[in-house]
Amino acid sequence: MNVLAFDTCLGAVSAAVRRRGAAGEVLCEAFELRTAGHAERLLPMIAEVMEEAAMGFKDLDRIAVTLGPGGFTGVRVGIATARALALAAGKPAVGATSLAVMAHRARELLGEAAKGRRLVAAVDAHRGALYLQSFPPGTTDAGPALLLAPQEAAQWVGRRVGRGVGQDGAIIVGSAAAGLA
């Protein structure tokens, strides 16, 4: 399955083309840190990864986009772009939270170290708050993403995780991981 995926929710813009198969081959990906200008950069970045992957939109099976949480404008830019491309190409659009995507990638990178452990994705939401979402072992069914003050987030993780953070407990990933742990 050929997938174009992109994210504009937080402090970056990213796009990737992936061919799903036995190896889940990533053909091309791009990432740029950005505090503003997501809309101006997203479509040129999509064109670049599609060209580098030697794919046209007709070759895609679906378009994937992050749905938040994140900055309102960035989330809106990503969803509107996914909808427009899906309509124009006649392909389905699918979405996932930015935190679910982060947790999924962390599981891939951590491999055995994450097996059987809960992952908590936590990012700085600015203005003294954190976005966080908890992912039980072996599932992406995490319930809604939360917006909490740091103290509330630490208490929530403490109640939710139970066994603690560390070797046998949860793994916390994301820009707010160190502070939350």
PDB file of C-alpha atoms in Angstrom:
ATOM      1  CA  MET A   1       0.000   0.000   0.000  1.00  0.00           C
ATOM      2  CA  ASN A   2       1.395   3.387  -1.008  1.00  0.00           C
ATOM      3  CA  VAL A   3       0.786   6.151   1.519  1.00  0.00           C
ATOM      4  CA  LEU A   4       1.514   9.871   1.535  1.00  0.00           C
ATOM      5  CA  ALA A   5       1.582  11.042   5.161  1.00  0.00           C
ATOM      6  CA  PHE A   6       2.173  14.487   6.613  1.00  0.00           C
ATOM      7  CA  ASP A   7       2.068  16.408   9.871  1.00  0.00           C
ATOM      8  CA  THR A   8       1.663  20.105  10.623  1.00  0.00           C
ATOM      9  CA  CYS A   9       0.371  19.930  14.212  1.00  0.00           C
ATOM     10  CA  LEU A  10       3.312  21.030  16.313  1.00  0.00           C
ATOM     11  CA  GLY A  11       6.596  22.893  15.792  1.00  0.00           C
ATOM     12  CA  ALA A  12       7.515  21.263  12.489  1.00  0.00           C
ATOM     13  CA  VAL A  13       6.286  20.242   9.076  1.00  0.00           C
ATOM     14  CA  SER A  14       6.934  16.732   7.818  1.00  0.00           C
ATOM     15  CA  ALA A  15       5.928  14.609   4.849  1.00  0.00           C
ATOM     16  CA  ALA A  16       6.744  11.061   3.815  1.00  0.00           C
ATOM     17  CA  VAL A  17       5.893   8.565   1.133  1.00  0.00           C
ATOM     18  CA  ARG A  18       5.843   4.971   2.292  1.00  0.00           C
ATOM     19  CA  ARG A  19       5.263   1.748   0.444  1.00  0.00           C
ATOM     20  CA  ARG A  20       3.653  -0.705   2.806  1.00  0.00           C
ATOM     21  CA  GLY A  21       4.849  -4.201   2.216  1.00  0.00           C
ATOM     22  CA  ALA A  22       6.870  -6.817   3.974  1.00  0.00           C
ATOM     23  CA  ALA A  23       9.535  -4.256   4.878  1.00  0.00           C
ATOM     24  CA  GLY A  24       7.326  -1.139   5.132  1.00  0.00           C
ATOM     25  CA  GLU A  25       9.804   0.722   2.979  1.00  0.00           C
ATOM     26  CA  VAL A  26      10.007   4.502   3.391  1.00  0.00           C
ATOM     27  CA  LEU A  27      10.730   5.866  -0.045  1.00  0.00           C
ATOM     28  CA  CYS A  28      11.227   9.473   0.907  1.00  0.00           C
ATOM     29  CA  GLU A  29      10.726  11.762   3.878  1.00  0.00           C
ATOM     30  CA  ALA A  30      11.275  15.400   4.765  1.00  0.00           C
ATOM     31  CA  PHE A  31      11.161  17.274   8.075  1.00  0.00           C
ATOM     32  CA  GLU A  32      11.645  20.933   8.980  1.00  0.00           C
ATOM     33  CA  LEU A  33      11.346  22.664  12.322  1.00  0.00           C
ATOM     34  CA  ARG A  34       8.938  25.606  11.931  1.00  0.00           C
ATOM     35  CA  THR A  35       7.208  27.875  14.390  1.00  0.00           C
ATOM     36  CA  ALA A  36       5.153  29.455  11.599  1.00  0.00           C
ATOM     37  CA  GLY A  37       4.608  29.092   7.871  1.00  0.00           C
ATOM     38  CA  HIS A  38       3.304  25.529   7.857  1.00  0.00           C
ATOM     39  CA  ALA A  39       0.896  26.323   5.016  1.00  0.00           C
ATOM     40  CA  GLU A  40       3.598  27.911   2.857  1.00  0.00           C
ATOM     41  CA  ARG A  41       5.924  24.931   3.223  1.00  0.00           C
ATOM     42  CA  LEU A  42       3.592  21.921   3.231  1.00  0.00           C
ATOM     43  CA  LEU A  43       2.629  21.661  -0.456  1.00  0.00           C
ATOM     44  CA  PRO A  44       6.171  22.255  -1.770  1.00  0.00           C
ATOM     45  CA  MET A  45       7.412  19.608   0.683  1.00  0.00           C
ATOM     46  CA  ILE A  46       4.757  17.140  -0.507  1.00  0.00           C
ATOM     47  CA  ALA A  47       5.792  17.804  -4.128  1.00  0.00           C
ATOM     48  CA  GLU A  48       9.445  17.184  -3.198  1.00  0.00           C
ATOM     49  CA  VAL A  49       8.828  13.820  -1.490  1.00  0.00           C
ATOM     50  CA  MET A  50       6.482  12.644  -4.244  1.00  0.00           C
ATOM     51  CA  GLU A  51       9.064  13.555  -6.904  1.00  0.00           C
ATOM     52  CA  GLU A  52      11.929  11.943  -5.005  1.00  0.00           C
ATOM     53  CA  ALA A  53       9.826   8.781  -4.546  1.00  0.00           C
ATOM     54  CA  ALA A  54       9.036   8.832  -8.280  1.00  0.00           C
ATOM     55  CA  MET A  55       5.318   8.598  -7.542  1.00  0.00           C
ATOM     56  CA  GLY A  56       2.270  10.401  -8.765  1.00  0.00           C
ATOM     57  CA  PHE A  57      -0.911  10.873  -6.782  1.00  0.00           C
ATOM     58  CA  LYS A  58      -2.529   8.163  -8.936  1.00  0.00           C
ATOM     59  CA  ASP A  59      -0.006   5.697  -7.412  1.00  0.00           C
ATOM     60  CA  LEU A  60      -1.194   6.384  -3.858  1.00  0.00           C
ATOM     61  CA  ASP A  61      -3.624   4.155  -2.020  1.00  0.00           C
ATOM     62  CA  ARG A  62      -4.346   6.674   0.729  1.00  0.00           C
ATOM     63  CA  ILE A  63      -3.370   9.978   2.289  1.00  0.00           C
ATOM     64  CA  ALA A  64      -2.665  10.141   6.023  1.00  0.00           C
ATOM     65  CA  VAL A  65      -2.602  13.239   8.210  1.00  0.00           C
ATOM     66  CA  THR A  66      -2.245  14.053  11.885  1.00  0.00           C
ATOM     67  CA  LEU A  67      -5.397  15.412  13.507  1.00  0.00           C
ATOM     68  CA  GLY A  68      -3.923  17.181  16.520  1.00  0.00           C
ATOM     69  CA  PRO A  69      -3.481  18.002  19.223  1.00  0.00           C
ATOM     70  CA  GLY A  70      -1.403  20.959  18.264  1.00  0.00           C
ATOM     71  CA  GLY A  71      -1.636  24.530  17.130  1.00  0.00           C
ATOM     72  CA  PHE A  72      -5.053  25.328  15.672  1.00  0.00           C
ATOM     73  CA  THR A  73      -3.710  26.805  12.442  1.00  0.00           C
ATOM     74  CA  GLY A  74      -1.258  23.950  11.848  1.00  0.00           C
ATOM     75  CA  VAL A  75      -3.912  21.292  12.479  1.00  0.00           C
ATOM     76  CA  ARG A  76      -6.341  23.083  10.172  1.00  0.00           C
ATOM     77  CA  VAL A  77      -3.707  23.392   7.408  1.00  0.00           C
ATOM     78  CA  GLY A  78      -2.912  19.673   7.531  1.00  0.00           C
ATOM     79  CA  ILE A  79      -6.514  18.476   7.552  1.00  0.00           C
ATOM     80  CA  ALA A  80      -7.589  20.869   4.784  1.00  0.00           C
ATOM     81  CA  THR A  81      -4.649  19.808   2.620  1.00  0.00           C
ATOM     82  CA  ALA A  82      -5.371  16.105   3.168  1.00  0.00           C
ATOM     83  CA  ARG A  83      -9.020  16.599   2.292  1.00  0.00           C
ATOM     84  CA  ALA A  84      -8.203  18.591  -0.849  1.00  0.00           C
ATOM     85  CA  LEU A  85      -5.622  16.073  -2.078  1.00  0.00           C
ATOM     86  CA  ALA A  86      -7.902  13.122  -1.301  1.00  0.00           C
ATOM     87  CA  LEU A  87     -10.794  14.692  -3.208  1.00  0.00           C
ATOM     88  CA  ALA A  88      -8.609  15.660  -6.172  1.00  0.00           C
ATOM     89  CA  ALA A  89      -6.890  12.254  -6.372  1.00  0.00           C
ATOM     90  CA  GLY A  90      -9.975  10.186  -5.541  1.00  0.00           C
ATOM     91  CA  LYS A  91      -8.137   8.516  -2.660  1.00  0.00           C
ATOM     92  CA  PRO A  92      -9.242   7.998   0.953  1.00  0.00           C
ATOM     93  CA  ALA A  93      -7.842  10.211   3.684  1.00  0.00           C
ATOM     94  CA  VAL A  94      -7.156   8.805   7.154  1.00  0.00           C
ATOM     95  CA  GLY A  95      -6.038  10.494  10.334  1.00  0.00           C
ATOM     96  CA  ALA A  96      -4.411   9.812  13.675  1.00  0.00           C
ATOM     97  CA  THR A  97      -3.445  12.009  16.585  1.00  0.00           C
ATOM     98  CA  SER A  98       0.028  13.466  16.456  1.00  0.00           C
ATOM     99  CA  LEU A  99       0.661  11.727  19.785  1.00  0.00           C
ATOM    100  CA  ALA A 100      -0.426   8.322  18.420  1.00  0.00           C
ATOM    101  CA  VAL A 101       1.960   8.718  15.498  1.00  0.00           C
ATOM    102  CA  MET A 102       4.736   9.670  17.914  1.00  0.00           C
ATOM    103  CA  ALA A 103       4.026   6.635  20.119  1.00  0.00           C
ATOM    104  CA  HIS A 104       3.881   4.285  17.131  1.00  0.00           C
ATOM    105  CA  ARG A 105       7.249   5.508  15.862  1.00  0.00           C
ATOM    106  CA  ALA A 106       8.740   5.266  19.358  1.00  0.00           C
ATOM    107  CA  ARG A 107       7.629   1.607  19.557  1.00  0.00           C
ATOM    108  CA  GLU A 108       9.297   0.933  16.201  1.00  0.00           C
ATOM    109  CA  LEU A 109      12.551   2.572  17.298  1.00  0.00           C
ATOM    110  CA  LEU A 110      12.608   1.067  20.792  1.00  0.00           C
ATOM    111  CA  GLY A 111      11.784  -2.467  19.638  1.00  0.00           C
ATOM    112  CA  GLU A 112      12.142  -5.015  22.424  1.00  0.00           C
ATOM    113  CA  ALA A 113      12.682  -2.329  25.061  1.00  0.00           C
ATOM    114  CA  ALA A 114       9.052  -1.203  24.571  1.00  0.00           C
ATOM    115  CA  LYS A 115       7.521  -4.666  24.407  1.00  0.00           C
ATOM    116  CA  GLY A 116       4.830  -5.103  27.054  1.00  0.00           C
ATOM    117  CA  ARG A 117       5.184  -1.532  28.314  1.00  0.00           C
ATOM    118  CA  ARG A 118       2.845   1.434  28.242  1.00  0.00           C
ATOM    119  CA  LEU A 119       3.975   4.439  26.213  1.00  0.00           C
ATOM    120  CA  VAL A 120       3.013   7.968  27.201  1.00  0.00           C
ATOM    121  CA  ALA A 121       3.479  10.610  24.513  1.00  0.00           C
ATOM    122  CA  ALA A 122       3.843  14.083  26.010  1.00  0.00           C
ATOM    123  CA  VAL A 123       4.597  17.372  24.273  1.00  0.00           C
ATOM    124  CA  ASP A 124       4.789  20.980  25.355  1.00  0.00           C
ATOM    125  CA  ALA A 125       1.505  22.709  24.487  1.00  0.00           C
ATOM    126  CA  HIS A 126       2.953  26.089  25.544  1.00  0.00           C
ATOM    127  CA  ARG A 127       1.245  28.469  27.972  1.00  0.00           C
ATOM    128  CA  GLY A 128       2.137  26.169  30.868  1.00  0.00           C
ATOM    129  CA  ALA A 129       0.384  23.048  29.613  1.00  0.00           C
ATOM    130  CA  LEU A 130       1.171  19.646  28.129  1.00  0.00           C
ATOM    131  CA  TYR A 131      -0.587  17.473  25.589  1.00  0.00           C
ATOM    132  CA  LEU A 132      -0.395  13.840  26.542  1.00  0.00           C
ATOM    133  CA  GLN A 133      -1.859  10.503  25.591  1.00  0.00           C
ATOM    134  CA  SER A 134      -1.205   7.067  27.059  1.00  0.00           C
ATOM    135  CA  PHE A 135      -0.892   3.915  24.948  1.00  0.00           C
ATOM    136  CA  PRO A 136      -1.222   0.495  26.611  1.00  0.00           C
ATOM    137  CA  PRO A 137       1.069  -2.278  25.371  1.00  0.00           C
ATOM    138  CA  GLY A 138       0.110  -3.748  22.011  1.00  0.00           C
ATOM    139  CA  THR A 139      -2.602  -1.238  21.153  1.00  0.00           C
ATOM    140  CA  THR A 140      -3.189   2.158  19.637  1.00  0.00           C
ATOM    141  CA  ASP A 141      -6.525   2.489  21.476  1.00  0.00           C
ATOM    142  CA  ALA A 142      -5.554   5.124  23.967  1.00  0.00           C
ATOM    143  CA  GLY A 143      -8.617   7.241  24.547  1.00  0.00           C
ATOM    144  CA  PRO A 144      -8.524  10.973  23.928  1.00  0.00           C
ATOM    145  CA  ALA A 145      -5.477  13.177  24.048  1.00  0.00           C
ATOM    146  CA  LEU A 146      -5.426  15.427  27.119  1.00  0.00           C
ATOM    147  CA  LEU A 147      -4.388  19.022  27.756  1.00  0.00           C
ATOM    148  CA  LEU A 148      -3.172  19.362  31.344  1.00  0.00           C
ATOM    149  CA  ALA A 149      -0.988  21.583  33.507  1.00  0.00           C
ATOM    150  CA  PRO A 150       2.381  19.902  34.223  1.00  0.00           C
ATOM    151  CA  GLN A 151       1.462  19.038  37.846  1.00  0.00           C
ATOM    152  CA  GLU A 152      -1.870  17.536  36.746  1.00  0.00           C
ATOM    153  CA  ALA A 153      -0.116  15.638  33.957  1.00  0.00           C
ATOM    154  CA  ALA A 154       2.390  14.132  36.402  1.00  0.00           C
ATOM    155  CA  GLN A 155      -0.438  13.077  38.738  1.00  0.00           C
ATOM    156  CA  TRP A 156      -2.434  11.631  35.820  1.00  0.00           C
ATOM    157  CA  VAL A 157       0.569   9.627  34.622  1.00  0.00           C
ATOM    158  CA  GLY A 158       1.212   8.416  38.177  1.00  0.00           C
ATOM    159  CA  ARG A 159      -2.371   7.145  38.503  1.00  0.00           C
ATOM    160  CA  ARG A 160      -2.514   5.726  34.982  1.00  0.00           C
ATOM    161  CA  VAL A 161       0.861   4.012  34.879  1.00  0.00           C
ATOM    162  CA  GLY A 162       0.695   2.298  38.237  1.00  0.00           C
ATOM    163  CA  ARG A 163       4.102   0.565  38.073  1.00  0.00           C
ATOM    164  CA  GLY A 164       5.919   3.833  37.569  1.00  0.00           C
ATOM    165  CA  VAL A 165       8.285   5.095  34.953  1.00  0.00           C
ATOM    166  CA  GLY A 166      11.470   3.296  34.141  1.00  0.00           C
ATOM    167  CA  GLN A 167      12.758  -0.184  33.505  1.00  0.00           C
ATOM    168  CA  ASP A 168       9.498  -2.051  34.179  1.00  0.00           C
ATOM    169  CA  GLY A 169       6.975   0.764  33.908  1.00  0.00           C
ATOM    170  CA  ALA A 170       5.946   3.258  31.267  1.00  0.00           C
ATOM    171  CA  ILE A 171       8.171   4.870  28.700  1.00  0.00           C
ATOM    172  CA  ILE A 172       7.537   8.572  28.217  1.00  0.00           C
ATOM    173  CA  VAL A 173       8.371  10.047  24.800  1.00  0.00           C
ATOM    174  CA  GLY A 174       8.093  13.522  23.292  1.00  0.00           C
ATOM    175  CA  SER A 175       9.355  17.040  23.964  1.00  0.00           C
ATOM    176  CA  ALA A 176       7.885  17.068  27.511  1.00  0.00           C
ATOM    177  CA  ALA A 177       9.135  13.587  28.456  1.00  0.00           C
ATOM    178  CA  ALA A 178      12.066  14.579  30.661  1.00  0.00           C
ATOM    179  CA  GLY A 179      10.098  17.127  32.677  1.00  0.00           C
ATOM    180  CA  LEU A 180       7.118  14.821  33.055  1.00  0.00           C
ATOM    181  CA  ALA A 181       9.223  11.848  34.159  1.00  0.00           C
TER     182      ALA A 181
END
